[in-house]
Amino acid sequence: MRNNFYIKGIVVLFLVLFSVGCSKNIPILNKSLNVKDLSISDFDWSTESSKCFSENCYIVSFTNNSNYDVISPKFIFKVKDDVSDESLNVYDGFMQKYNWYLSDEDTVRGVTLIGYDDSLIEKSKNTRKIIFTVGFDDTAWHDYPTDEQFALMEPKELSLGVIGKNNKLYLAYYNFVDKTWKLDENTMNVNDWPASEIAKKVDKIVGKYFMVTYNSEDRISVQSYGVTNNDYKDYVEKLKSNGFMNDLDYSSYSFEAKDNDGNEIELWYDEDALSLSMRLCKD
């Protein structure tokens, strides 16, 4: 079975929307956002060569001019239809490097470029720069495309989470080939703290928007966006004051501790994306 490796990890929220059967407690709601409410012209984007960690790379500058806040934009570029097989030899090294992942049926024409940013991009012209890496289908690793590789590619799809005005999260796709939008049939509640017993052990998570990605009586997982560094620090102090002081491990990007009842909490903070992940469970 293939393992999926994304630039910053698997997108928890998107996987939940695709796999709602993993937890019967995750809300499944009828959508009220319509495709006619979305226009690709509301999202300005352009690609350029740049430097990423002292290496040559390509980035996409993504600007949200829409009426909605969005999260986790993901661009997928595909091989252009008119590219010859000989030209695709520039991907030979990549195909050899990841032959452990590829099946016998996979060909170089399945190579993609993926640009993904797990952050909140607020409306009114908020811009993020998103790094492209080379991948296959919807899976990417850490390899930056060369100039020769990038020249062979064209946009295939943009996916993003849209925060509806009714405080629901919608997963939207734009197909660059046929120029159409599509909405996933499932949605998630936004800023809806669960009433489970385990959730009562801590204060509601900080941030502008949060989504409960898993909820049961003995475990919850939450993803939050728009979390400043001070928000993160203040939340950690609240956890400490609520008794999460045992086996404590705290840094600028993570927190782990237990309370006297054996409940364990873990936080992961991304200062660049201003996002915070939380897992709380009974030991």
PDB file of C-alpha atoms in Angstrom:
ATOM      1  CA  MET A   1       0.000   0.000   0.000  1.00  0.00           C
ATOM      2  CA  ARG A   2       1.274   3.448  -0.832  1.00  0.00           C
ATOM      3  CA  ASN A   3       2.220   5.927   1.861  1.00  0.00           C
ATOM      4  CA  ASN A   4       1.268   9.564   1.295  1.00  0.00           C
ATOM      5  CA  PHE A   5       3.911  12.176   2.070  1.00  0.00           C
ATOM      6  CA  TYR A   6       2.926  15.830   1.775  1.00  0.00           C
ATOM      7  CA  ILE A   7       5.178  18.858   2.098  1.00  0.00           C
ATOM      8  CA  LYS A   8       3.994  19.581   5.637  1.00  0.00           C
ATOM      9  CA  GLY A   9       2.184  16.363   6.395  1.00  0.00           C
ATOM     10  CA  ILE A  10      -1.189  15.024   5.381  1.00  0.00           C
ATOM     11  CA  VAL A  11      -3.965  17.597   5.458  1.00  0.00           C
ATOM     12  CA  VAL A  12      -6.034  16.386   8.389  1.00  0.00           C
ATOM     13  CA  LEU A  13      -9.155  18.314   7.538  1.00  0.00           C
ATOM     14  CA  PHE A  14      -9.251  17.225   3.919  1.00  0.00           C
ATOM     15  CA  LEU A  15      -8.780  13.591   4.862  1.00  0.00           C
ATOM     16  CA  VAL A  16     -11.654  13.849   7.322  1.00  0.00           C
ATOM     17  CA  LEU A  17     -13.913  15.224   4.622  1.00  0.00           C
ATOM     18  CA  PHE A  18     -12.966  12.344   2.343  1.00  0.00           C
ATOM     19  CA  SER A  19     -13.161   9.696   5.084  1.00  0.00           C
ATOM     20  CA  VAL A  20     -16.013  10.709   7.350  1.00  0.00           C
ATOM     21  CA  GLY A  21     -16.669   7.062   8.103  1.00  0.00           C
ATOM     22  CA  CYS A  22     -13.652   7.057  10.438  1.00  0.00           C
ATOM     23  CA  SER A  23     -15.732   8.648  13.174  1.00  0.00           C
ATOM     24  CA  LYS A  24     -19.484   8.683  13.474  1.00  0.00           C
ATOM     25  CA  ASN A  25     -19.202  11.791  15.643  1.00  0.00           C
ATOM     26  CA  ILE A  26     -17.911  14.038  12.854  1.00  0.00           C
ATOM     27  CA  PRO A  27     -20.773  16.223  11.586  1.00  0.00           C
ATOM     28  CA  ILE A  28     -22.001  15.633   8.031  1.00  0.00           C
ATOM     29  CA  LEU A  29     -24.188  18.471   6.854  1.00  0.00           C
ATOM     30  CA  ASN A  30     -25.999  19.536   3.697  1.00  0.00           C
ATOM     31  CA  LYS A  31     -24.045  22.209   1.896  1.00  0.00           C
ATOM     32  CA  SER A  32     -25.474  25.683   1.417  1.00  0.00           C
ATOM     33  CA  LEU A  33     -22.526  27.224  -0.434  1.00  0.00           C
ATOM     34  CA  ASN A  34     -23.051  26.914  -4.188  1.00  0.00           C
ATOM     35  CA  VAL A  35     -20.493  26.709  -6.975  1.00  0.00           C
ATOM     36  CA  LYS A  36     -21.987  29.901  -8.407  1.00  0.00           C
ATOM     37  CA  ASP A  37     -20.701  31.678  -5.281  1.00  0.00           C
ATOM     38  CA  LEU A  38     -17.119  30.927  -6.344  1.00  0.00           C
ATOM     39  CA  SER A  39     -15.121  32.497  -9.159  1.00  0.00           C
ATOM     40  CA  ILE A  40     -11.546  31.680 -10.066  1.00  0.00           C
ATOM     41  CA  SER A  41     -11.076  35.386 -10.846  1.00  0.00           C
ATOM     42  CA  ASP A  42     -11.436  36.054  -7.102  1.00  0.00           C
ATOM     43  CA  PHE A  43      -8.125  34.246  -6.541  1.00  0.00           C
ATOM     44  CA  ASP A  44      -5.109  35.893  -8.099  1.00  0.00           C
ATOM     45  CA  TRP A  45      -2.111  33.642  -8.545  1.00  0.00           C
ATOM     46  CA  SER A  46       1.182  33.682 -10.403  1.00  0.00           C
ATOM     47  CA  THR A  47       4.290  31.500 -10.463  1.00  0.00           C
ATOM     48  CA  GLU A  48       7.925  32.568 -10.292  1.00  0.00           C
ATOM     49  CA  SER A  49      11.359  31.153  -9.675  1.00  0.00           C
ATOM     50  CA  SER A  50      12.791  31.810  -6.232  1.00  0.00           C
ATOM     51  CA  LYS A  51      15.140  30.568  -3.520  1.00  0.00           C
ATOM     52  CA  CYS A  52      13.873  28.104  -0.909  1.00  0.00           C
ATOM     53  CA  PHE A  53      16.284  27.232   1.894  1.00  0.00           C
ATOM     54  CA  SER A  54      19.215  28.292  -0.336  1.00  0.00           C
ATOM     55  CA  GLU A  55      18.004  26.085  -3.210  1.00  0.00           C
ATOM     56  CA  ASN A  56      16.432  27.048  -6.528  1.00  0.00           C
ATOM     57  CA  CYS A  57      12.682  26.513  -6.458  1.00  0.00           C
ATOM     58  CA  TYR A  58       9.356  27.687  -7.847  1.00  0.00           C
ATOM     59  CA  ILE A  59       6.596  29.319  -5.850  1.00  0.00           C
ATOM     60  CA  VAL A  60       3.046  30.426  -6.492  1.00  0.00           C
ATOM     61  CA  SER A  61       1.867  33.731  -5.022  1.00  0.00           C
ATOM     62  CA  PHE A  62      -1.768  33.233  -4.065  1.00  0.00           C
ATOM     63  CA  THR A  63      -4.033  36.184  -3.238  1.00  0.00           C
ATOM     64  CA  ASN A  64      -7.529  35.820  -1.850  1.00  0.00           C
ATOM     65  CA  ASN A  65      -9.786  38.581  -3.223  1.00  0.00           C
ATOM     66  CA  SER A  66     -12.979  36.626  -2.581  1.00  0.00           C
ATOM     67  CA  ASN A  67     -15.732  37.232  -0.053  1.00  0.00           C
ATOM     68  CA  TYR A  68     -14.640  34.202   1.961  1.00  0.00           C
ATOM     69  CA  ASP A  69     -11.742  33.266   4.203  1.00  0.00           C
ATOM     70  CA  VAL A  70     -10.043  30.125   2.884  1.00  0.00           C
ATOM     71  CA  ILE A  71      -7.645  27.547   4.285  1.00  0.00           C
ATOM     72  CA  SER A  72      -5.107  25.093   2.908  1.00  0.00           C
ATOM     73  CA  PRO A  73      -4.899  26.002  -0.797  1.00  0.00           C
ATOM     74  CA  LYS A  74      -3.345  23.249  -2.879  1.00  0.00           C
ATOM     75  CA  PHE A  75      -2.238  23.587  -6.503  1.00  0.00           C
ATOM     76  CA  ILE A  76      -1.616  20.547  -8.691  1.00  0.00           C
ATOM     77  CA  PHE A  77       0.204  20.968 -12.003  1.00  0.00           C
ATOM     78  CA  LYS A  78       0.255  18.176 -14.591  1.00  0.00           C
ATOM     79  CA  VAL A  79       2.378  17.346 -17.636  1.00  0.00           C
ATOM     80  CA  LYS A  80       1.265  19.334 -20.674  1.00  0.00           C
ATOM     81  CA  ASP A  81      -0.585  17.238 -23.235  1.00  0.00           C
ATOM     82  CA  ASP A  82       1.758  18.147 -26.092  1.00  0.00           C
ATOM     83  CA  VAL A  83       4.995  17.259 -24.273  1.00  0.00           C
ATOM     84  CA  SER A  84       6.952  14.475 -25.982  1.00  0.00           C
ATOM     85  CA  ASP A  85       8.146  11.360 -24.188  1.00  0.00           C
ATOM     86  CA  GLU A  86      11.726  12.343 -24.939  1.00  0.00           C
ATOM     87  CA  SER A  87      11.293  15.703 -23.212  1.00  0.00           C
ATOM     88  CA  LEU A  88      10.118  13.924 -20.064  1.00  0.00           C
ATOM     89  CA  ASN A  89      13.569  12.393 -19.645  1.00  0.00           C
ATOM     90  CA  VAL A  90      14.268  15.312 -17.293  1.00  0.00           C
ATOM     91  CA  TYR A  91      12.159  13.400 -14.756  1.00  0.00           C
ATOM     92  CA  ASP A  92      14.135  10.149 -15.059  1.00  0.00           C
ATOM     93  CA  GLY A  93      16.065  10.817 -11.864  1.00  0.00           C
ATOM     94  CA  PHE A  94      12.869  11.512  -9.947  1.00  0.00           C
ATOM     95  CA  MET A  95      11.207   8.333 -11.223  1.00  0.00           C
ATOM     96  CA  GLN A  96      14.230   6.253 -10.232  1.00  0.00           C
ATOM     97  CA  LYS A  97      14.446   7.879  -6.806  1.00  0.00           C
ATOM     98  CA  TYR A  98      10.851   7.019  -5.958  1.00  0.00           C
ATOM     99  CA  ASN A  99      10.459   3.715  -7.776  1.00  0.00           C
ATOM    100  CA  TRP A 100       9.762   2.121  -4.373  1.00  0.00           C
ATOM    101  CA  TYR A 101       6.498   4.097  -4.332  1.00  0.00           C
ATOM    102  CA  LEU A 102       5.471   3.710  -7.959  1.00  0.00           C
ATOM    103  CA  SER A 103       3.678   0.696  -9.386  1.00  0.00           C
ATOM    104  CA  ASP A 104       4.575  -1.074 -12.624  1.00  0.00           C
ATOM    105  CA  GLU A 105       1.682   0.678 -14.367  1.00  0.00           C
ATOM    106  CA  ASP A 106       2.803   4.181 -13.395  1.00  0.00           C
ATOM    107  CA  THR A 107       4.451   6.258 -16.121  1.00  0.00           C
ATOM    108  CA  VAL A 108       6.296   9.552 -16.081  1.00  0.00           C
ATOM    109  CA  ARG A 109       3.154  11.287 -17.362  1.00  0.00           C
ATOM    110  CA  GLY A 110       1.718  10.884 -13.875  1.00  0.00           C
ATOM    111  CA  VAL A 111       4.339  13.256 -12.472  1.00  0.00           C
ATOM    112  CA  THR A 112       2.872  16.383 -10.876  1.00  0.00           C
ATOM    113  CA  LEU A 113       3.966  19.573  -9.186  1.00  0.00           C
ATOM    114  CA  ILE A 114       2.183  20.253  -5.926  1.00  0.00           C
ATOM    115  CA  GLY A 115       2.044  23.529  -4.054  1.00  0.00           C
ATOM    116  CA  TYR A 116       0.322  23.255  -0.678  1.00  0.00           C
ATOM    117  CA  ASP A 117       0.019  25.652   2.249  1.00  0.00           C
ATOM    118  CA  ASP A 118      -1.857  24.578   5.388  1.00  0.00           C
ATOM    119  CA  SER A 119      -2.729  28.072   6.571  1.00  0.00           C
ATOM    120  CA  LEU A 120      -5.600  30.548   6.800  1.00  0.00           C
ATOM    121  CA  ILE A 121      -5.730  33.082   3.978  1.00  0.00           C
ATOM    122  CA  GLU A 122      -8.232  35.725   4.915  1.00  0.00           C
ATOM    123  CA  LYS A 123     -10.353  37.616   2.436  1.00  0.00           C
ATOM    124  CA  SER A 124      -9.540  41.130   1.221  1.00  0.00           C
ATOM    125  CA  LYS A 125      -6.312  40.524  -0.649  1.00  0.00           C
ATOM    126  CA  ASN A 126      -4.378  38.401   1.844  1.00  0.00           C
ATOM    127  CA  THR A 127      -1.419  36.809  -0.006  1.00  0.00           C
ATOM    128  CA  ARG A 128       0.670  33.693   0.670  1.00  0.00           C
ATOM    129  CA  LYS A 129       3.688  32.329  -1.178  1.00  0.00           C
ATOM    130  CA  ILE A 130       3.403  28.569  -1.712  1.00  0.00           C
ATOM    131  CA  ILE A 131       6.347  26.319  -2.606  1.00  0.00           C
ATOM    132  CA  PHE A 132       6.094  23.740  -5.389  1.00  0.00           C
ATOM    133  CA  THR A 133       7.612  20.284  -5.016  1.00  0.00           C
ATOM    134  CA  VAL A 134       7.674  17.388  -7.453  1.00  0.00           C
ATOM    135  CA  GLY A 135       5.180  14.598  -6.838  1.00  0.00           C
ATOM    136  CA  PHE A 136       3.137  11.840  -8.425  1.00  0.00           C
ATOM    137  CA  ASP A 137      -0.649  12.148  -8.728  1.00  0.00           C
ATOM    138  CA  ASP A 138      -1.661  13.893  -5.467  1.00  0.00           C
ATOM    139  CA  THR A 139       1.409  12.892  -3.443  1.00  0.00           C
ATOM    140  CA  ALA A 140       4.500  15.108  -3.095  1.00  0.00           C
ATOM    141  CA  TRP A 141       7.928  14.872  -1.535  1.00  0.00           C
ATOM    142  CA  HIS A 142      10.603  17.509  -0.930  1.00  0.00           C
ATOM    143  CA  ASP A 143      12.198  17.728  -4.398  1.00  0.00           C
ATOM    144  CA  TYR A 144      12.115  21.167  -6.005  1.00  0.00           C
ATOM    145  CA  PRO A 145      11.485  21.235  -9.779  1.00  0.00           C
ATOM    146  CA  THR A 146      14.235  22.401 -12.107  1.00  0.00           C
ATOM    147  CA  ASP A 147      13.636  25.015 -14.798  1.00  0.00           C
ATOM    148  CA  GLU A 148      13.450  22.258 -17.416  1.00  0.00           C
ATOM    149  CA  GLN A 149      10.911  20.272 -15.391  1.00  0.00           C
ATOM    150  CA  PHE A 150       8.726  23.269 -14.568  1.00  0.00           C
ATOM    151  CA  ALA A 151       8.525  24.306 -18.230  1.00  0.00           C
ATOM    152  CA  LEU A 152       6.768  21.014 -19.068  1.00  0.00           C
ATOM    153  CA  MET A 153       3.917  21.533 -16.618  1.00  0.00           C
ATOM    154  CA  GLU A 154       0.561  23.315 -16.597  1.00  0.00           C
ATOM    155  CA  PRO A 155      -2.149  23.867 -13.940  1.00  0.00           C
ATOM    156  CA  LYS A 156      -4.573  21.016 -13.390  1.00  0.00           C
ATOM    157  CA  GLU A 157      -6.467  21.709 -10.160  1.00  0.00           C
ATOM    158  CA  LEU A 158      -6.813  24.089  -7.227  1.00  0.00           C
ATOM    159  CA  SER A 159      -8.412  22.805  -4.036  1.00  0.00           C
ATOM    160  CA  LEU A 160      -9.089  24.809  -0.900  1.00  0.00           C
ATOM    161  CA  GLY A 161     -11.252  24.912   2.184  1.00  0.00           C
ATOM    162  CA  VAL A 162     -13.845  27.700   2.127  1.00  0.00           C
ATOM    163  CA  ILE A 163     -15.218  29.105   5.383  1.00  0.00           C
ATOM    164  CA  GLY A 164     -18.890  29.666   4.632  1.00  0.00           C
ATOM    165  CA  LYS A 165     -20.834  32.556   6.064  1.00  0.00           C
ATOM    166  CA  ASN A 166     -22.831  29.974   8.025  1.00  0.00           C
ATOM    167  CA  ASN A 167     -19.654  28.851   9.873  1.00  0.00           C
ATOM    168  CA  LYS A 168     -19.218  25.674   7.905  1.00  0.00           C
ATOM    169  CA  LEU A 169     -16.146  24.441   6.057  1.00  0.00           C
ATOM    170  CA  TYR A 170     -16.560  23.434   2.409  1.00  0.00           C
ATOM    171  CA  LEU A 171     -13.946  21.676   0.301  1.00  0.00           C
ATOM    172  CA  ALA A 172     -13.899  23.277  -3.151  1.00  0.00           C
ATOM    173  CA  TYR A 173     -12.067  22.214  -6.318  1.00  0.00           C
ATOM    174  CA  TYR A 174     -11.375  24.212  -9.445  1.00  0.00           C
ATOM    175  CA  ASN A 175     -10.535  22.257 -12.596  1.00  0.00           C
ATOM    176  CA  PHE A 176      -8.275  24.341 -14.845  1.00  0.00           C
ATOM    177  CA  VAL A 177      -8.897  22.039 -17.814  1.00  0.00           C
ATOM    178  CA  ASP A 178     -12.675  22.403 -18.063  1.00  0.00           C
ATOM    179  CA  LYS A 179     -12.807  25.652 -16.005  1.00  0.00           C
ATOM    180  CA  THR A 180     -15.400  24.438 -13.505  1.00  0.00           C
ATOM    181  CA  TRP A 181     -15.826  24.412  -9.731  1.00  0.00           C
ATOM    182  CA  LYS A 182     -16.948  21.407  -7.710  1.00  0.00           C
ATOM    183  CA  LEU A 183     -17.901  21.180  -4.023  1.00  0.00           C
ATOM    184  CA  ASP A 184     -17.445  18.091  -1.888  1.00  0.00           C
ATOM    185  CA  GLU A 185     -20.798  16.813  -0.611  1.00  0.00           C
ATOM    186  CA  ASN A 186     -19.622  16.807   3.015  1.00  0.00           C
ATOM    187  CA  THR A 187     -18.950  19.811   5.223  1.00  0.00           C
ATOM    188  CA  MET A 188     -17.613  20.380   8.736  1.00  0.00           C
ATOM    189  CA  ASN A 189     -18.702  22.663  11.539  1.00  0.00           C
ATOM    190  CA  VAL A 190     -16.430  25.599  12.303  1.00  0.00           C
ATOM    191  CA  ASN A 191     -15.790  26.887  15.855  1.00  0.00           C
ATOM    192  CA  ASP A 192     -18.065  24.241  17.395  1.00  0.00           C
ATOM    193  CA  TRP A 193     -16.408  22.958  20.583  1.00  0.00           C
ATOM    194  CA  PRO A 194     -17.556  19.420  21.445  1.00  0.00           C
ATOM    195  CA  ALA A 195     -19.549  18.555  24.543  1.00  0.00           C
ATOM    196  CA  SER A 196     -17.758  15.264  25.221  1.00  0.00           C
ATOM    197  CA  GLU A 197     -16.339  14.611  28.677  1.00  0.00           C
ATOM    198  CA  ILE A 198     -12.756  14.642  27.434  1.00  0.00           C
ATOM    199  CA  ALA A 199     -13.289  18.061  25.771  1.00  0.00           C
ATOM    200  CA  LYS A 200     -14.396  19.508  29.118  1.00  0.00           C
ATOM    201  CA  LYS A 201     -10.919  18.885  30.518  1.00  0.00           C
ATOM    202  CA  VAL A 202      -9.462  21.881  28.661  1.00  0.00           C
ATOM    203  CA  ASP A 203     -10.462  25.357  27.514  1.00  0.00           C
ATOM    204  CA  LYS A 204     -11.673  25.858  23.971  1.00  0.00           C
ATOM    205  CA  ILE A 205      -8.713  26.067  21.621  1.00  0.00           C
ATOM    206  CA  VAL A 206      -7.489  29.500  20.526  1.00  0.00           C
ATOM    207  CA  GLY A 207      -7.548  30.847  16.965  1.00  0.00           C
ATOM    208  CA  LYS A 208      -9.900  32.516  14.503  1.00  0.00           C
ATOM    209  CA  TYR A 209     -11.245  29.237  13.128  1.00  0.00           C
ATOM    210  CA  PHE A 210     -11.044  25.693  14.446  1.00  0.00           C
ATOM    211  CA  MET A 211     -12.461  22.372  13.272  1.00  0.00           C
ATOM    212  CA  VAL A 212     -12.870  19.211  15.315  1.00  0.00           C
ATOM    213  CA  THR A 213     -11.418  16.471  13.149  1.00  0.00           C
ATOM    214  CA  TYR A 214     -12.108  13.615  15.580  1.00  0.00           C
ATOM    215  CA  ASN A 215     -14.446  13.462  18.572  1.00  0.00           C
ATOM    216  CA  SER A 216     -15.242  10.611  20.955  1.00  0.00           C
ATOM    217  CA  GLU A 217     -15.675  10.263  24.712  1.00  0.00           C
ATOM    218  CA  ASP A 218     -11.983   9.509  25.225  1.00  0.00           C
ATOM    219  CA  ARG A 219     -10.234  11.429  22.417  1.00  0.00           C
ATOM    220  CA  ILE A 220     -10.554  14.621  20.400  1.00  0.00           C
ATOM    221  CA  SER A 221      -8.385  16.098  17.662  1.00  0.00           C
ATOM    222  CA  VAL A 222      -8.672  19.747  16.648  1.00  0.00           C
ATOM    223  CA  GLN A 223      -7.080  21.925  13.965  1.00  0.00           C
ATOM    224  CA  SER A 224      -7.048  25.703  14.473  1.00  0.00           C
ATOM    225  CA  TYR A 225      -6.060  28.571  12.165  1.00  0.00           C
ATOM    226  CA  GLY A 226      -5.174  32.214  12.767  1.00  0.00           C
ATOM    227  CA  VAL A 227      -3.223  31.436  15.947  1.00  0.00           C
ATOM    228  CA  THR A 228      -0.546  33.954  16.900  1.00  0.00           C
ATOM    229  CA  ASN A 229       2.544  33.062  18.873  1.00  0.00           C
ATOM    230  CA  ASN A 230       1.088  34.822  21.921  1.00  0.00           C
ATOM    231  CA  ASP A 231      -2.158  32.874  21.494  1.00  0.00           C
ATOM    232  CA  TYR A 232      -0.149  29.657  21.578  1.00  0.00           C
ATOM    233  CA  LYS A 233       1.823  30.688  24.672  1.00  0.00           C
ATOM    234  CA  ASP A 234      -1.285  31.872  26.515  1.00  0.00           C
ATOM    235  CA  TYR A 235      -3.088  28.615  25.750  1.00  0.00           C
ATOM    236  CA  VAL A 236      -0.165  26.603  27.096  1.00  0.00           C
ATOM    237  CA  GLU A 237      -0.301  28.619  30.330  1.00  0.00           C
ATOM    238  CA  LYS A 238      -4.023  27.871  30.636  1.00  0.00           C
ATOM    239  CA  LEU A 239      -3.314  24.168  30.210  1.00  0.00           C
ATOM    240  CA  LYS A 240      -0.690  24.330  32.944  1.00  0.00           C
ATOM    241  CA  SER A 241      -3.081  26.118  35.286  1.00  0.00           C
ATOM    242  CA  ASN A 242      -5.659  23.395  34.561  1.00  0.00           C
ATOM    243  CA  GLY A 243      -3.249  20.764  35.840  1.00  0.00           C
ATOM    244  CA  PHE A 244      -1.393  19.628  32.735  1.00  0.00           C
ATOM    245  CA  MET A 245       2.021  19.650  34.371  1.00  0.00           C
ATOM    246  CA  ASN A 246       3.109  15.990  34.484  1.00  0.00           C
ATOM    247  CA  ASP A 247       5.685  14.631  31.995  1.00  0.00           C
ATOM    248  CA  LEU A 248       5.799  18.136  30.567  1.00  0.00           C
ATOM    249  CA  ASP A 249       7.658  18.781  27.300  1.00  0.00           C
ATOM    250  CA  TYR A 250       7.371  22.359  25.989  1.00  0.00           C
ATOM    251  CA  SER A 251       9.015  24.227  23.132  1.00  0.00           C
ATOM    252  CA  SER A 252       8.237  27.066  20.728  1.00  0.00           C
ATOM    253  CA  TYR A 253       6.484  24.621  18.408  1.00  0.00           C
ATOM    254  CA  SER A 254       5.094  21.844  20.620  1.00  0.00           C
ATOM    255  CA  PHE A 255       3.638  21.079  24.031  1.00  0.00           C
ATOM    256  CA  GLU A 256       2.974  17.721  25.645  1.00  0.00           C
ATOM    257  CA  ALA A 257       1.795  17.002  29.188  1.00  0.00           C
ATOM    258  CA  LYS A 258      -0.540  14.945  31.373  1.00  0.00           C
ATOM    259  CA  ASP A 259      -2.829  15.865  34.239  1.00  0.00           C
ATOM    260  CA  ASN A 260      -3.264  13.923  37.473  1.00  0.00           C
ATOM    261  CA  ASP A 261      -6.155  11.928  35.973  1.00  0.00           C
ATOM    262  CA  GLY A 262      -3.942  10.561  33.198  1.00  0.00           C
ATOM    263  CA  ASN A 263      -5.393  12.714  30.426  1.00  0.00           C
ATOM    264  CA  GLU A 264      -2.717  13.556  27.875  1.00  0.00           C
ATOM    265  CA  ILE A 265      -2.576  16.591  25.591  1.00  0.00           C
ATOM    266  CA  GLU A 266      -0.321  17.332  22.637  1.00  0.00           C
ATOM    267  CA  LEU A 267      -0.023  20.596  20.715  1.00  0.00           C
ATOM    268  CA  TRP A 268       1.892  21.318  17.493  1.00  0.00           C
ATOM    269  CA  TYR A 269       2.299  24.976  16.520  1.00  0.00           C
ATOM    270  CA  ASP A 270       3.332  26.275  13.106  1.00  0.00           C
ATOM    271  CA  GLU A 271       4.427  29.895  13.492  1.00  0.00           C
ATOM    272  CA  ASP A 272       4.694  30.474   9.741  1.00  0.00           C
ATOM    273  CA  ALA A 273       1.191  29.166   8.953  1.00  0.00           C
ATOM    274  CA  LEU A 274      -0.234  30.444  12.274  1.00  0.00           C
ATOM    275  CA  SER A 275      -1.898  27.090  12.814  1.00  0.00           C
ATOM    276  CA  LEU A 276      -2.251  24.889  15.882  1.00  0.00           C
ATOM    277  CA  SER A 277      -3.028  21.170  16.049  1.00  0.00           C
ATOM    278  CA  MET A 278      -4.294  19.557  19.232  1.00  0.00           C
ATOM    279  CA  ARG A 279      -4.822  15.993  20.373  1.00  0.00           C
ATOM    280  CA  LEU A 280      -6.360  15.235  23.780  1.00  0.00           C
ATOM    281  CA  CYS A 281      -6.974  11.703  25.011  1.00  0.00           C
ATOM    282  CA  LYS A 282      -7.284   9.489  28.041  1.00  0.00           C
ATOM    283  CA  ASP A 283      -4.076   7.645  28.829  1.00  0.00           C
TER     284      ASP A 283
END
